[in-house]
Coordinates of C-alpha atoms in Angstrom, one line a residue:
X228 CA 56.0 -36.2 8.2
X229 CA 57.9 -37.0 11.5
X230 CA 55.9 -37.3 14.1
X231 CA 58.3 -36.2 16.9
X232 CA 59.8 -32.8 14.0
X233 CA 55.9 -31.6 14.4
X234 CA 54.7 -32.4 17.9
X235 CA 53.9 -28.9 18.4
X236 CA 52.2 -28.5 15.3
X237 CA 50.4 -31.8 16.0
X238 CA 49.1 -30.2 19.4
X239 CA 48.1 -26.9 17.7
X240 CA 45.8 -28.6 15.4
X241 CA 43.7 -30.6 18.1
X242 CA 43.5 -27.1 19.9
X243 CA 42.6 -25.5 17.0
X244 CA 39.6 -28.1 15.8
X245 CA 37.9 -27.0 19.3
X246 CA 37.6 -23.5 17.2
X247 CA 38.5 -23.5 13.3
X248 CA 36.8 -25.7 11.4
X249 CA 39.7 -28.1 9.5
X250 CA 42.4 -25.7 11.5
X251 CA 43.1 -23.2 9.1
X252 CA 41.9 -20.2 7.9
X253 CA 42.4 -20.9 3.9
X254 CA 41.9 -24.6 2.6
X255 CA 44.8 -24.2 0.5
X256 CA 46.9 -24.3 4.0
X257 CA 45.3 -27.8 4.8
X258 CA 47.6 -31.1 4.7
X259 CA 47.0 -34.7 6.2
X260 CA 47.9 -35.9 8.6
X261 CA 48.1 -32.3 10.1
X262 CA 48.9 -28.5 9.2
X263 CA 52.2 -26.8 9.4
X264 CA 51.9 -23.7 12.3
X265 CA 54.4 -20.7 11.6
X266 CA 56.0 -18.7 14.4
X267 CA 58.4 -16.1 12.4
X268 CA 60.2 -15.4 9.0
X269 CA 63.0 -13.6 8.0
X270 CA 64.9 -13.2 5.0
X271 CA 64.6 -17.0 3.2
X272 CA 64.1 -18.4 6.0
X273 CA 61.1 -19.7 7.8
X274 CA 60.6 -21.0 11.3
X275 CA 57.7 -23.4 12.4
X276 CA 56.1 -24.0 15.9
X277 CA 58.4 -26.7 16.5
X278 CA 61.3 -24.4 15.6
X279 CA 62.1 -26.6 12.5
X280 CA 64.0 -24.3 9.8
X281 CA 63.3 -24.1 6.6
X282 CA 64.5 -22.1 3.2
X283 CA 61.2 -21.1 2.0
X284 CA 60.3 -21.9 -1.5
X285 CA 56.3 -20.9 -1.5
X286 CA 57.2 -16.9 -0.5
X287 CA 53.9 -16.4 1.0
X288 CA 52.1 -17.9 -2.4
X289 CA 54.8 -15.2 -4.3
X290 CA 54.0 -12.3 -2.4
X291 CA 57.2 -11.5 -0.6
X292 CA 59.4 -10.7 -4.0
X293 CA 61.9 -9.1 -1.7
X294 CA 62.2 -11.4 1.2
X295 CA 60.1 -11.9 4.5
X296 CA 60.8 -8.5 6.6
X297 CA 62.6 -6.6 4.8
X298 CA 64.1 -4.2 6.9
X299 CA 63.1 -1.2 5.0
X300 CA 59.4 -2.3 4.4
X301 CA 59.8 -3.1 8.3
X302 CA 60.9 0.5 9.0
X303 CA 58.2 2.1 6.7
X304 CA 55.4 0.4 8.3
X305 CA 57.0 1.1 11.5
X306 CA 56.8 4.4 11.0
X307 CA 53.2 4.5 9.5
X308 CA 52.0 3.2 12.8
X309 CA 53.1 6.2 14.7
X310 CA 51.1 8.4 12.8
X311 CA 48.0 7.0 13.9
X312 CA 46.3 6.5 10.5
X313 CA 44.9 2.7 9.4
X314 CA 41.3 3.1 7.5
X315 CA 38.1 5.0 6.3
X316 CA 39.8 7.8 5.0
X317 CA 42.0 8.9 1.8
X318 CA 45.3 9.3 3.6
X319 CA 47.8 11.5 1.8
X320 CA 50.5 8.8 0.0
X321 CA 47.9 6.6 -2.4
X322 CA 47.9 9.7 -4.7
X323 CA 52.1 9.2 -4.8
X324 CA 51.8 5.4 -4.8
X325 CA 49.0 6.3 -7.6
X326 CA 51.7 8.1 -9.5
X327 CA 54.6 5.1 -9.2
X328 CA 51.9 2.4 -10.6
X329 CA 51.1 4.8 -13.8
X330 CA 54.9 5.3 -14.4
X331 CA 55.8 2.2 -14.2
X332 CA 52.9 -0.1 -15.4
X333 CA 52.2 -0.1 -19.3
X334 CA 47.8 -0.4 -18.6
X335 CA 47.8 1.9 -15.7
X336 CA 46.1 5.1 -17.2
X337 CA 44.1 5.3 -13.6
X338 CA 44.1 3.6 -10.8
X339 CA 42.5 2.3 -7.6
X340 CA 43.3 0.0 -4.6
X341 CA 41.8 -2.7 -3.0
X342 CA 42.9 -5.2 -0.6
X343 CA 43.5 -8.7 -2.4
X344 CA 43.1 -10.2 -5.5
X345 CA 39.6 -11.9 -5.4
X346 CA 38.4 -8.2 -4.6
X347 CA 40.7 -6.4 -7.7
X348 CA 39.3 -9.3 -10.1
X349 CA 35.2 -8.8 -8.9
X350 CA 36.0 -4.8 -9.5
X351 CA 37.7 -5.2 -12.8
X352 CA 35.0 -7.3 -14.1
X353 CA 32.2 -5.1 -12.5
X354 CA 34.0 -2.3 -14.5
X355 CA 34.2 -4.4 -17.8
X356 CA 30.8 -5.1 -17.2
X357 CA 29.5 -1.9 -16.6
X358 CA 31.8 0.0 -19.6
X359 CA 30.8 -2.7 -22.3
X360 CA 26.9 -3.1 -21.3
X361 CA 27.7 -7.4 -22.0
X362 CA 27.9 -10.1 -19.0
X363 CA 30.0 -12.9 -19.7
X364 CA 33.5 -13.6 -18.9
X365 CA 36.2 -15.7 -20.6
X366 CA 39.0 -17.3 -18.6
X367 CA 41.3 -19.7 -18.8
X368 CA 40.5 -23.8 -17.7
X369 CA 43.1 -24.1 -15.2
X370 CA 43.1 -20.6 -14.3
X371 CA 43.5 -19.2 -10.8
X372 CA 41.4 -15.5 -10.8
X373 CA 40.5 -15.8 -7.1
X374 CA 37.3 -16.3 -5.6
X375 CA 34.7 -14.4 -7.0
X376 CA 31.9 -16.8 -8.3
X377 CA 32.4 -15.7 -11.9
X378 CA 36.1 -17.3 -11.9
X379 CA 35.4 -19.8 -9.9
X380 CA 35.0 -22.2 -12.6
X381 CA 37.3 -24.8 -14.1
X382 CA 40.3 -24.4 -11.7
X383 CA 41.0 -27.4 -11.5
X384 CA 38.0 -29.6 -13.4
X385 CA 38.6 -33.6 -13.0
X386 CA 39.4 -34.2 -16.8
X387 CA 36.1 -36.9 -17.3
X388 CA 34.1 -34.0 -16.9
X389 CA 35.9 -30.9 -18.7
X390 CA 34.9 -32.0 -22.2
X391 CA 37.4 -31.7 -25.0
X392 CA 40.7 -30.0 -24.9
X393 CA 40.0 -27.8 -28.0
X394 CA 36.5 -26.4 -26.2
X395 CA 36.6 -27.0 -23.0
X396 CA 33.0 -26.9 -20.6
X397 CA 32.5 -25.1 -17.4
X398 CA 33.1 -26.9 -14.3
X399 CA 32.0 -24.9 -11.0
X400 CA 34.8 -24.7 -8.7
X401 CA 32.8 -25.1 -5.7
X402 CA 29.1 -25.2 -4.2
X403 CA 27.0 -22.0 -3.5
X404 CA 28.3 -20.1 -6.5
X405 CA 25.6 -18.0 -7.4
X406 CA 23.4 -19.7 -10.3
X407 CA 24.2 -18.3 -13.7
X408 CA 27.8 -18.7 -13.3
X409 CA 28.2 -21.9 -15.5
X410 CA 26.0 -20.0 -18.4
X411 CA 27.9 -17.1 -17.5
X412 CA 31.1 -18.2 -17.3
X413 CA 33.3 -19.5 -20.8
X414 CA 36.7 -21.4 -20.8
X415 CA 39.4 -21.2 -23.2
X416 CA 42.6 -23.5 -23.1
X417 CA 45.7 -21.6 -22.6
X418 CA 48.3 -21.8 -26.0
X419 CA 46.3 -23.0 -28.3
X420 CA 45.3 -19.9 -30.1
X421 CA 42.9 -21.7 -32.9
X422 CA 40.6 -22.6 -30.5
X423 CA 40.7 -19.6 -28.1
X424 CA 39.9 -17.3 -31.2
X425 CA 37.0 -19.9 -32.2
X426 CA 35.7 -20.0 -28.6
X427 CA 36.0 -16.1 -28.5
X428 CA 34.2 -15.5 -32.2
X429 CA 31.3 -17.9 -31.2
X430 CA 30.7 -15.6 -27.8
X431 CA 32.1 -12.4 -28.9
X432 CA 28.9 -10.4 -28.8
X433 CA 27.8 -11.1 -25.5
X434 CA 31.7 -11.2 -23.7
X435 CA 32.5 -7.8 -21.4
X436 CA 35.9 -9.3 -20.3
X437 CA 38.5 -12.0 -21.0
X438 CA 40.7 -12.8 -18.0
X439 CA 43.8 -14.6 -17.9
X440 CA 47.0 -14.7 -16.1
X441 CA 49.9 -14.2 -18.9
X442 CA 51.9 -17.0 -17.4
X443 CA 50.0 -20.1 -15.5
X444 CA 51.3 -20.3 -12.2
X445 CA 48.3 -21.9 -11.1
X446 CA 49.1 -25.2 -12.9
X447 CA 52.6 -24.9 -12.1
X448 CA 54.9 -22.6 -14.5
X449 CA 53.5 -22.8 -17.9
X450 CA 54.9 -20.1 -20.4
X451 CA 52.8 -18.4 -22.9
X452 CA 53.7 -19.6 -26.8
X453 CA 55.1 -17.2 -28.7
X454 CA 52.6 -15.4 -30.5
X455 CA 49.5 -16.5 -28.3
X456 CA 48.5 -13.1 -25.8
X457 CA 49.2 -11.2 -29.4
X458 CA 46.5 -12.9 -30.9
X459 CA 44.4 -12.6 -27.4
X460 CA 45.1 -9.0 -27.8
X461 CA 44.1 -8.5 -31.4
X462 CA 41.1 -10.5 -31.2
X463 CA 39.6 -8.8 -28.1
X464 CA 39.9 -5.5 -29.8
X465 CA 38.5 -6.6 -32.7
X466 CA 35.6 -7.6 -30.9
X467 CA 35.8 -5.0 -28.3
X468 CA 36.2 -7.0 -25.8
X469 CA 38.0 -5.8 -22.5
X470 CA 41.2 -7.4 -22.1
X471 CA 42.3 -7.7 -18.3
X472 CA 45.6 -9.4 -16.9
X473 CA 45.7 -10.6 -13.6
X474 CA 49.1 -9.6 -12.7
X475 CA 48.5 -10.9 -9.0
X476 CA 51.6 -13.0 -9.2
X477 CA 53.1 -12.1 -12.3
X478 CA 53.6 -8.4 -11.4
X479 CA 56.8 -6.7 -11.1
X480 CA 58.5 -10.0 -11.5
X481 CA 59.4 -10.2 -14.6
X482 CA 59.5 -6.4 -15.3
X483 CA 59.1 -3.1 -13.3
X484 CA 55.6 -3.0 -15.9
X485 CA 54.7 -6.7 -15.1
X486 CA 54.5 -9.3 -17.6
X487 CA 52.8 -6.7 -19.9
X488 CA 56.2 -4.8 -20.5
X489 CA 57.6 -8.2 -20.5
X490 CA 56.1 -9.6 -23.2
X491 CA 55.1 -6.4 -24.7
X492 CA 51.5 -6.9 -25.1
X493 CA 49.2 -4.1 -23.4
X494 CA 45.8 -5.3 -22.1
X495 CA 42.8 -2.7 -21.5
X496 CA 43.0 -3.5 -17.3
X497 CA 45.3 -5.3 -14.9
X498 CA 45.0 -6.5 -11.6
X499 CA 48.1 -5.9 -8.9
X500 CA 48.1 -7.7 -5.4
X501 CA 50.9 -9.9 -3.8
X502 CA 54.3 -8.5 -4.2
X503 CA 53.1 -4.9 -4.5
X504 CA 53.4 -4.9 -0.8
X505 CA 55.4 -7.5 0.0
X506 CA 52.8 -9.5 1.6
X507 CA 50.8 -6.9 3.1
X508 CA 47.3 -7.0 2.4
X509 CA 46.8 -4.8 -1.1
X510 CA 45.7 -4.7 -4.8
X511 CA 45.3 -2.5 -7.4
X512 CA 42.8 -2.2 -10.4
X513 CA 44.2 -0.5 -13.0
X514 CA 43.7 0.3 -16.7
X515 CA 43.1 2.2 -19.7
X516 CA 41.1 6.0 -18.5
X517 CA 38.0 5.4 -20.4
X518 CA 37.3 2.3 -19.0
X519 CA 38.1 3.4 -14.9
X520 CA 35.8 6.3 -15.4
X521 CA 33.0 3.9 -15.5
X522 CA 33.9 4.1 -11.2
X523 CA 33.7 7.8 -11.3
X524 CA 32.3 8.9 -7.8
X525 CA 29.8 11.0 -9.7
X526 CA 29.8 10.3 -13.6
X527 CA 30.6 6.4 -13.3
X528 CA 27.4 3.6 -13.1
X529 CA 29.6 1.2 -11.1
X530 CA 29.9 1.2 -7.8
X531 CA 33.7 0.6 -6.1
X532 CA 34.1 1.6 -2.5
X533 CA 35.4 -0.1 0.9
X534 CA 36.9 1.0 4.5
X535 CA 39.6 -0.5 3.9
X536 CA 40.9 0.4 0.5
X537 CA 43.9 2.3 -0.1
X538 CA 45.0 1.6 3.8
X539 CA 48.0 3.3 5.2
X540 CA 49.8 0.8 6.6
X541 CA 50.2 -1.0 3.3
X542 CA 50.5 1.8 1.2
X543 CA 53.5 2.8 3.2
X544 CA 55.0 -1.0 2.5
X545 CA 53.9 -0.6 -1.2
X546 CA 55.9 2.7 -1.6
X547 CA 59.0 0.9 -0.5
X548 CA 58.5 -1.9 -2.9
X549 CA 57.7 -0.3 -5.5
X550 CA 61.1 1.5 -5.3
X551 CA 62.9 -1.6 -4.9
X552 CA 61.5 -2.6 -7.5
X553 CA 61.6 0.3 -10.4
X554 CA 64.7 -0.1 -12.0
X555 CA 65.4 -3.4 -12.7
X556 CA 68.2 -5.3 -10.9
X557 CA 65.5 -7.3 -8.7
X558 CA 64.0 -8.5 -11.6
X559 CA 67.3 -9.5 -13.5
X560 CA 68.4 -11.3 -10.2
X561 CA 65.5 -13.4 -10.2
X562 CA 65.4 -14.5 -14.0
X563 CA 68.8 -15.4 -13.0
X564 CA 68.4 -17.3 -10.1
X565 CA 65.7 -19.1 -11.9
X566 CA 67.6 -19.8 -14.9
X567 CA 70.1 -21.4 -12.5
X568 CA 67.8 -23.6 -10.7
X569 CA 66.2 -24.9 -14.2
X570 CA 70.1 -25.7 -15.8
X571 CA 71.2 -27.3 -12.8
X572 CA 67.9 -29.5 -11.8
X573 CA 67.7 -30.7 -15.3
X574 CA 71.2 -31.9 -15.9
X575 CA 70.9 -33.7 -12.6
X576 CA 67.7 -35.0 -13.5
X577 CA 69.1 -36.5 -16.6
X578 CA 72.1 -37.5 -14.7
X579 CA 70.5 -39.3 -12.5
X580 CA 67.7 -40.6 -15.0
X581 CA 64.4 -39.4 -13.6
X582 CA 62.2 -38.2 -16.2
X583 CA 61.5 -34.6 -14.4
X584 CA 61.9 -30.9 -15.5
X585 CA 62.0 -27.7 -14.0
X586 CA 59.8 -24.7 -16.1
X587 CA 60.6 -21.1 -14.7
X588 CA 59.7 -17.9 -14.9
X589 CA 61.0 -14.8 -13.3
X590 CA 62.2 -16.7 -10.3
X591 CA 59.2 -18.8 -10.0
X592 CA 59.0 -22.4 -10.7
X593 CA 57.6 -25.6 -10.4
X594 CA 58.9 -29.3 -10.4
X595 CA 57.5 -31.6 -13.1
X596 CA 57.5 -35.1 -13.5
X597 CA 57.2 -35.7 -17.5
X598 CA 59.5 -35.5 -20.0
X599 CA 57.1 -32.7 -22.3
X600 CA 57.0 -29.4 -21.7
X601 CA 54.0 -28.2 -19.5
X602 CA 51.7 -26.1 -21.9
X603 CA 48.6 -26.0 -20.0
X604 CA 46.0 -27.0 -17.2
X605 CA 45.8 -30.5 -19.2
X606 CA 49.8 -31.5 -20.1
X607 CA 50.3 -30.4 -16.1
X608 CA 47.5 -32.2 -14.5
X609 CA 49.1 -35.6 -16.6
X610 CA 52.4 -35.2 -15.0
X611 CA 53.4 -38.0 -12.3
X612 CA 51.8 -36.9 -9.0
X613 CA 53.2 -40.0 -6.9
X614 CA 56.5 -38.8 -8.0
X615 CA 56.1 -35.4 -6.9
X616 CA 54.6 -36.3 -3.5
X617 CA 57.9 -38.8 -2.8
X618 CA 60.4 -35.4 -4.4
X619 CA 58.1 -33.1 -2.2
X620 CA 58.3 -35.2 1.2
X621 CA 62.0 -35.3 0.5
X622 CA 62.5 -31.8 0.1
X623 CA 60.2 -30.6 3.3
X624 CA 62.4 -33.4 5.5
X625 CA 65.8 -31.1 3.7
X626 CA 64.5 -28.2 5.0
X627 CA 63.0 -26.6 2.0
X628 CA 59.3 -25.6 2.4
X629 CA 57.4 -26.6 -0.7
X630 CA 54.0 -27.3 -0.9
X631 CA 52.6 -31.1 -1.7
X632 CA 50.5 -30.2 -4.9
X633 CA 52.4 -30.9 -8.4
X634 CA 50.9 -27.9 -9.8
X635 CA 51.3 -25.4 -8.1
X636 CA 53.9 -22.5 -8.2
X637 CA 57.2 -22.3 -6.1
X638 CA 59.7 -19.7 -5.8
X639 CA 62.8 -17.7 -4.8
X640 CA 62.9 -14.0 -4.0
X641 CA 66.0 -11.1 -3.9
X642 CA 66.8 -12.2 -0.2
X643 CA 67.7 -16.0 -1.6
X644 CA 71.4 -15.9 -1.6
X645 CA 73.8 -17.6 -3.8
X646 CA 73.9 -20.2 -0.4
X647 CA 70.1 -20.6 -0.5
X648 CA 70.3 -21.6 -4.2
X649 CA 72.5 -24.3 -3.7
X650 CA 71.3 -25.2 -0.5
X651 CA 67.9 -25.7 -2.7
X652 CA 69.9 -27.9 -5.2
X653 CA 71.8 -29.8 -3.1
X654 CA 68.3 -30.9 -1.6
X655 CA 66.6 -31.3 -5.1
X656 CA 69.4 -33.7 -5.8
X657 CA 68.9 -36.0 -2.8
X658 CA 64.8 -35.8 -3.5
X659 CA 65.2 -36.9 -6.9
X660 CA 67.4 -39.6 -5.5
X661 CA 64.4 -40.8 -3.5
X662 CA 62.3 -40.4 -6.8
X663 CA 64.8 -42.8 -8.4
X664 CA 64.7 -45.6 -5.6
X665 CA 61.0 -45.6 -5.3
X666 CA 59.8 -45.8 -8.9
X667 CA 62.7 -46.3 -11.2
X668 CA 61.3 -45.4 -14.6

């Protein structure tokens, strides 16, 4: 990073030491030798402190599926200012934005909001909890479910310690987790169905909930195999276990329904956040009646409440979005533009003979440096990190905003024109270049 591109951003970070411990508010946001500071967005586009521009590729972690500001998310919010409603009270539109989410989402029988995804995830396995009398949950090693303690194992475990790929052990994702979380907690690796269904069997009688994202954006972009959230599904019914999607990031993408309607496989409860208001700050539990009447204000057992549920502000956004979203066409743009990207980065990768791929999924995607697909937490964390870091540096100094981990998820959203595609390629080309010249294969 140039010194002299930053020197604002530089500044901002000394200031901000005297007040924020490591400068930012989210770890995730934290790069040496200094943070990145943000003035304004719009469209593709970002702008930092220093004024730098940049096509963004990270869409506020996937969040803004229809652009930064969209002008008539802008004018809905707008307008829900002037009525004078925020919080602390059941304001008139979540029973219509209620409505939209059971119409268009295959799971949502009932529904209720929340404000991100950490919070949807701790409800919906309160609820599985609570409706199946068991305590343990299964997720995914590699998975990203937030940060409630009970998923905050094995996001990313150092590979020494994870134990075998075919059953993998629980590694705590950080300190202070409350202390049954490791014996509470049981990891399954994502596509390989013999072992999940093992893993499951062995637990079965003591699991409330299996968790999983239906496509891993937290190690990247790695694709379910055909056949293995069918098996997930028929197993955890067998067992009665409650089967919950986290559609944070996959939701709406792929489908108006999510990757449920995409793939066709209906879990007992999903989780909404991120793109159902187009970054503003809300979630949504949703999922089969039975189960959600375990939250019943009189007849339910578990507890769900907070001021700031179902707020107006981003319900008003949400309403928008969700009719943007209904029908389709933002969805087939995106599987589009991602298809694009993956064509043309992997004939130029070959062209220019860097062993590197490009995996997508509804407009999200992620660089890889291998010449295997990416199947899971383990066949992503083995891809070439050096590489990525000389590709990623290249890329930021283009003026694409991506971030520096190689895997994580990336993206493009409806306001990423036919301009902003190539613009992206064009770049990719010249950073794979740089790939090339520092460590020829």
């Amino acid at each position: 990073m140039s010194i002299s591109r930053f020197s604002r951003s530089m500044k901002l970070f000394d200031v901000a030491n005297e007040y924020v411990v490591g400068g930012v508010h989210s770890n995730f946001r934290y790069r040496e030798p200094h943070p990145i500071y943000f003035s304004r967005a719009k469209g593709s586009r970002l702008w930092d402190a220093d004024g730098n521009e940049y096509i963004d590729c990270v869409i506020n972690m996937g969040a803004c599926i229809l652009g930064h500001g969209h002008p008539r998310v802008v004018e809905a919010v707008k307008s829900a200012l002037d009525d004078g409603l925020t919080v602390g009270l059941e304001p008139e539109i979540s029973v219509e934005v209620s409505r939209m989410l059971t119409r268009m989402v295959p799971s949502a029988e009932s529904v209720r909001f929340s404000n991100t995804g950490t919070e949807a995830v701790m409800h919906a396995i309160h609820i599985a909890r609570g409706f199946t009398g068991r305590y343990k949950i299964a997720k995914l090693e590699g998975g990203y479910n937030g940060w409630y303690d009970y998923v905050s194992v094995s996001g990313h475990p150092p590979l020494d310690k994870a134990g075998p790929p075919e059953e993998p052990v629980p590694i705590l994702s950080s300190a202070g987790l409350a202390k049954d979380v490791a014996e509470s907690t049981v990891i399954i690796p994502f596509n390989n169905i013999e072992a999940t269904e093992r893993i499951i069997s062995k637990h079965r009688e003591d699991l409330a909930a299996v968790i999983i994202e239906p496509v891993m954006f937290n190690v990247g972009c790695a694709l379910p195999k055909k056949g293995y959230l069918e098996a997930l599904r028929k197993l955890t019914e067998e067992y009665g276990i409650v089967l919950i999607f986290d559609e944070v990031i996959t939701g709406f993408r792929s489908a108006p329904g999510g990757a449920q309607e995409y793939f066709g496989v209906t879990p007992d409860m999903s989780v909404f956040g991120k793109a159902i208001a187009n970054g503003f700050a809300l979630s949504a539990v949703v999922g089969k009646r039975e189960i959600m009447e375990t939250i019943h204000p009189r007849r339910g057992k578990v507890a769900y409440a907070g001021t700031y549920n179902s707020n107006y502000i981003s319900l008003a956004a949400a309403r928008v979005v969700l009719s943007e979203l209904s029908d389709g066409r933002v969805q087939k743009y995106l599987h589009e533009a991602g298809a694009k990207l993956a064509k043309r980065f992997n004939e130029m990768a070959e062209e220019i003979g860097v062993k590197a791929r490009l995996q997508h999924f509804a407009g999200k995607f992620q660089v890889y440096f291998t010449d295997r697909e990416v199947i899971d937490y383990r066949s992503a964390v083995s891809c070439d990190a050096k590489k990525y870091t000389v590709f990623y540096e290249s890329m930021l100094n283009s003026g694409i905003f991506m971030l520096p981990s190689h895997t994580i998820h990336h993206g493009v959203t409806a306001a990423h024109m036919d301009g902003d595609i190539e613009a992206i390629l064009s770049s990719m080309r010249k950073a794979l270049m740089e790939v090339k010249k520092h460590s020829p294969d």
